[in-house]
Coordinates of C-alpha atoms in Angstrom, one line a residue:
Chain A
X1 CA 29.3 19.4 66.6
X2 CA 26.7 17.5 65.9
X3 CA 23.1 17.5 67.3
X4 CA 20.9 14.5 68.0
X5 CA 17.2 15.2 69.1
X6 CA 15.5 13.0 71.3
X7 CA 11.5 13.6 71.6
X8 CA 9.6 11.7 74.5
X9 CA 5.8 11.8 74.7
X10 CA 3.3 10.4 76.5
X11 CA 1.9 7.0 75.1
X12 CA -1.8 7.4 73.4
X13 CA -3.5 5.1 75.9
X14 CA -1.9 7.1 79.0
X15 CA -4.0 10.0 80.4
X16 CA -1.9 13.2 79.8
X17 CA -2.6 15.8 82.5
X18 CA -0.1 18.8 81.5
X19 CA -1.6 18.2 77.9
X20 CA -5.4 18.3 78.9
X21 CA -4.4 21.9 80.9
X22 CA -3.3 23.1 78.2
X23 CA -5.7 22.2 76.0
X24 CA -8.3 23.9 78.2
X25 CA -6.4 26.9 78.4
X26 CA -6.4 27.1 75.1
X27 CA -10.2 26.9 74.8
X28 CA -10.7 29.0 77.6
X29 CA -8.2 31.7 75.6
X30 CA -10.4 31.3 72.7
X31 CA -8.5 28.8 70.5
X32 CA -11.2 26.2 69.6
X33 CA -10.6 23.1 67.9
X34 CA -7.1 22.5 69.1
X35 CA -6.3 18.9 71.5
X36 CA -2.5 19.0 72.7
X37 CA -0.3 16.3 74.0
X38 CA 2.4 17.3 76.2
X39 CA 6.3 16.1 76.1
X40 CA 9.8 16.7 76.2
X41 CA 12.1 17.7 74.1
X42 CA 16.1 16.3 75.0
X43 CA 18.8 18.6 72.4
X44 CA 21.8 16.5 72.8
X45 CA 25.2 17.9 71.1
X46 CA 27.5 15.8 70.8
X47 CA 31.0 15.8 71.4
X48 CA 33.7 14.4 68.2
X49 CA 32.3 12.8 65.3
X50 CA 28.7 11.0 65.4
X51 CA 28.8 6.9 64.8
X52 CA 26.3 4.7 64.8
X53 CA 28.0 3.3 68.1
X54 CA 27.6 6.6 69.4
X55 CA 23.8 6.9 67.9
X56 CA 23.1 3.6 69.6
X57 CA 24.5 4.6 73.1
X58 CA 22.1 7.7 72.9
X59 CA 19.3 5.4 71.7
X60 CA 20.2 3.7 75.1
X61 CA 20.5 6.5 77.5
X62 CA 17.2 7.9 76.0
X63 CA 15.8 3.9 77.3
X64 CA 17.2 4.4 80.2
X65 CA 17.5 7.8 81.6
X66 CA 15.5 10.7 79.1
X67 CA 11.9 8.1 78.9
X68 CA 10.2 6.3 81.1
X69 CA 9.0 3.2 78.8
X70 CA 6.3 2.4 80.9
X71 CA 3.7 5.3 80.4
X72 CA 6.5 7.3 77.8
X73 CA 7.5 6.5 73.9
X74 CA 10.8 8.1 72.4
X75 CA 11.8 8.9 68.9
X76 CA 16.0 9.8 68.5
X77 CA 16.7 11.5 64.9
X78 CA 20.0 13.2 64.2
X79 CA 19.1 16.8 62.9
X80 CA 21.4 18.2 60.2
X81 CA 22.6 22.0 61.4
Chain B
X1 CA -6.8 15.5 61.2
X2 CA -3.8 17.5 61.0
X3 CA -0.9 17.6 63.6
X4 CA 1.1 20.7 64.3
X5 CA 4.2 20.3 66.2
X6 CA 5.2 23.4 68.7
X7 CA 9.2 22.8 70.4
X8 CA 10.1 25.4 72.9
X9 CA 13.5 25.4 74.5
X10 CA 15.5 27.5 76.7
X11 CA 17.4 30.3 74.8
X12 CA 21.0 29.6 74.1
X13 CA 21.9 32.1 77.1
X14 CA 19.6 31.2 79.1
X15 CA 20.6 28.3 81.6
X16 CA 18.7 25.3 81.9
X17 CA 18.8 23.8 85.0
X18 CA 17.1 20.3 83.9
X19 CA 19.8 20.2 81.0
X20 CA 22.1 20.4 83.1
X21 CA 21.1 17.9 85.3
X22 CA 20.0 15.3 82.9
X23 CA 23.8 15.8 81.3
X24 CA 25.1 15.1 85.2
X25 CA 22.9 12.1 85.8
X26 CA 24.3 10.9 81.7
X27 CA 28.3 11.6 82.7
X28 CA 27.6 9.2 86.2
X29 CA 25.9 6.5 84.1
X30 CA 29.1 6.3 81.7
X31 CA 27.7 8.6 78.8
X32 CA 30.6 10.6 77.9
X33 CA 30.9 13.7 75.8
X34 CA 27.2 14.2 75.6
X35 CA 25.6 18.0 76.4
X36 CA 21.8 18.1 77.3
X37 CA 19.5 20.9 76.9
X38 CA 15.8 19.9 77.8
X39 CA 12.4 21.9 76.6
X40 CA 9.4 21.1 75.8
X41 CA 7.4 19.4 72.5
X42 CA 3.7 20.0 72.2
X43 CA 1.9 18.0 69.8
X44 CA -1.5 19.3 68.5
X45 CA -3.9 18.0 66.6
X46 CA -6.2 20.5 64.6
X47 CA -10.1 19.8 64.0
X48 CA -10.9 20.2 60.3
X49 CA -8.8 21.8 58.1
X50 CA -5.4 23.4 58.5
X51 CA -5.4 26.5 56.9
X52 CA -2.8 29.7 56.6
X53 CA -4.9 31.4 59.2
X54 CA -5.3 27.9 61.8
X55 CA -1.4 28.1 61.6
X56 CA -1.3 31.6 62.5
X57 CA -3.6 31.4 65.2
X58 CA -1.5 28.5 66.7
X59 CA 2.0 30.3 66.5
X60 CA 0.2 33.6 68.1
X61 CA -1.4 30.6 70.5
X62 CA 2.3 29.1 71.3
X63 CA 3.8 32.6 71.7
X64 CA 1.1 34.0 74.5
X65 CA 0.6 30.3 76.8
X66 CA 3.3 27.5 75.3
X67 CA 6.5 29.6 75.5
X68 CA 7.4 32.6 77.6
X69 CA 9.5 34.3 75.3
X70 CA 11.3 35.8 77.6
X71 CA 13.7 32.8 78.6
X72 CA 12.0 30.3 75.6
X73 CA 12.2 30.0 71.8
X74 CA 9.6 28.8 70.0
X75 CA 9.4 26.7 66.9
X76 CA 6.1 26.0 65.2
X77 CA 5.8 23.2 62.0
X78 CA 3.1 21.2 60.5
X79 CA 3.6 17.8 60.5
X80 CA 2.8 14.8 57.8
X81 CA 1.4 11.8 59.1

């Protein structure tokens, strides 16, 4: 089994409301100095043996389905176990 | 400016409703063989510099208001940009 990771976050120019929350919780907790972006994290395991076919149909389903492209960037990197 | 990178996901027995629904919506689109579990990435960047301590006070910062360790697991790294 193998595991592909895809990570979606926010683009830099979009506002990023969850993030800023947490980042004033944070300062409000008494953790200074600390700005945080929030995202997703997709863990996708994947059934029989991993091609590039199979690493481009993720690539496409993360396009698609996991991101939305308009406010949302994506990275998809195959972690080794 | 440093950035730390903080991933909490659902613990292996824990079930994860958005998984599961993000590997549904995958299977109806065509994606076959593919098994989602979704969490969360947090991306912070540190003023000044990041020292043992900083990273400390991030992973104690992660465990108390980014993950709730009861259903989460959390995994703190520093990232090179």
């Amino acid at each position: 089994m193998t595991r592909v990771v895809v990570d979606v976050m926010p683009k830099p120019e979009i506002l990023d409301p969850q993030g800023k929350a947490v980042t004033g919780s944070l300062q409000r907790l008494g953790y200074q100095g600390l700005t945080v972006r929030q995202g997703k994290r997709f863990e996708i395991t994947v059934e029989g043996e991993l091609t590039d076919e199979r690493i481009d149909q993720i690539r496409d389903a993360a396009e698609k389905l996991l991101a939305n492209t308009v406010i949302e960037s994506f990275d998809v990197r195959v972690e080794e176990s």
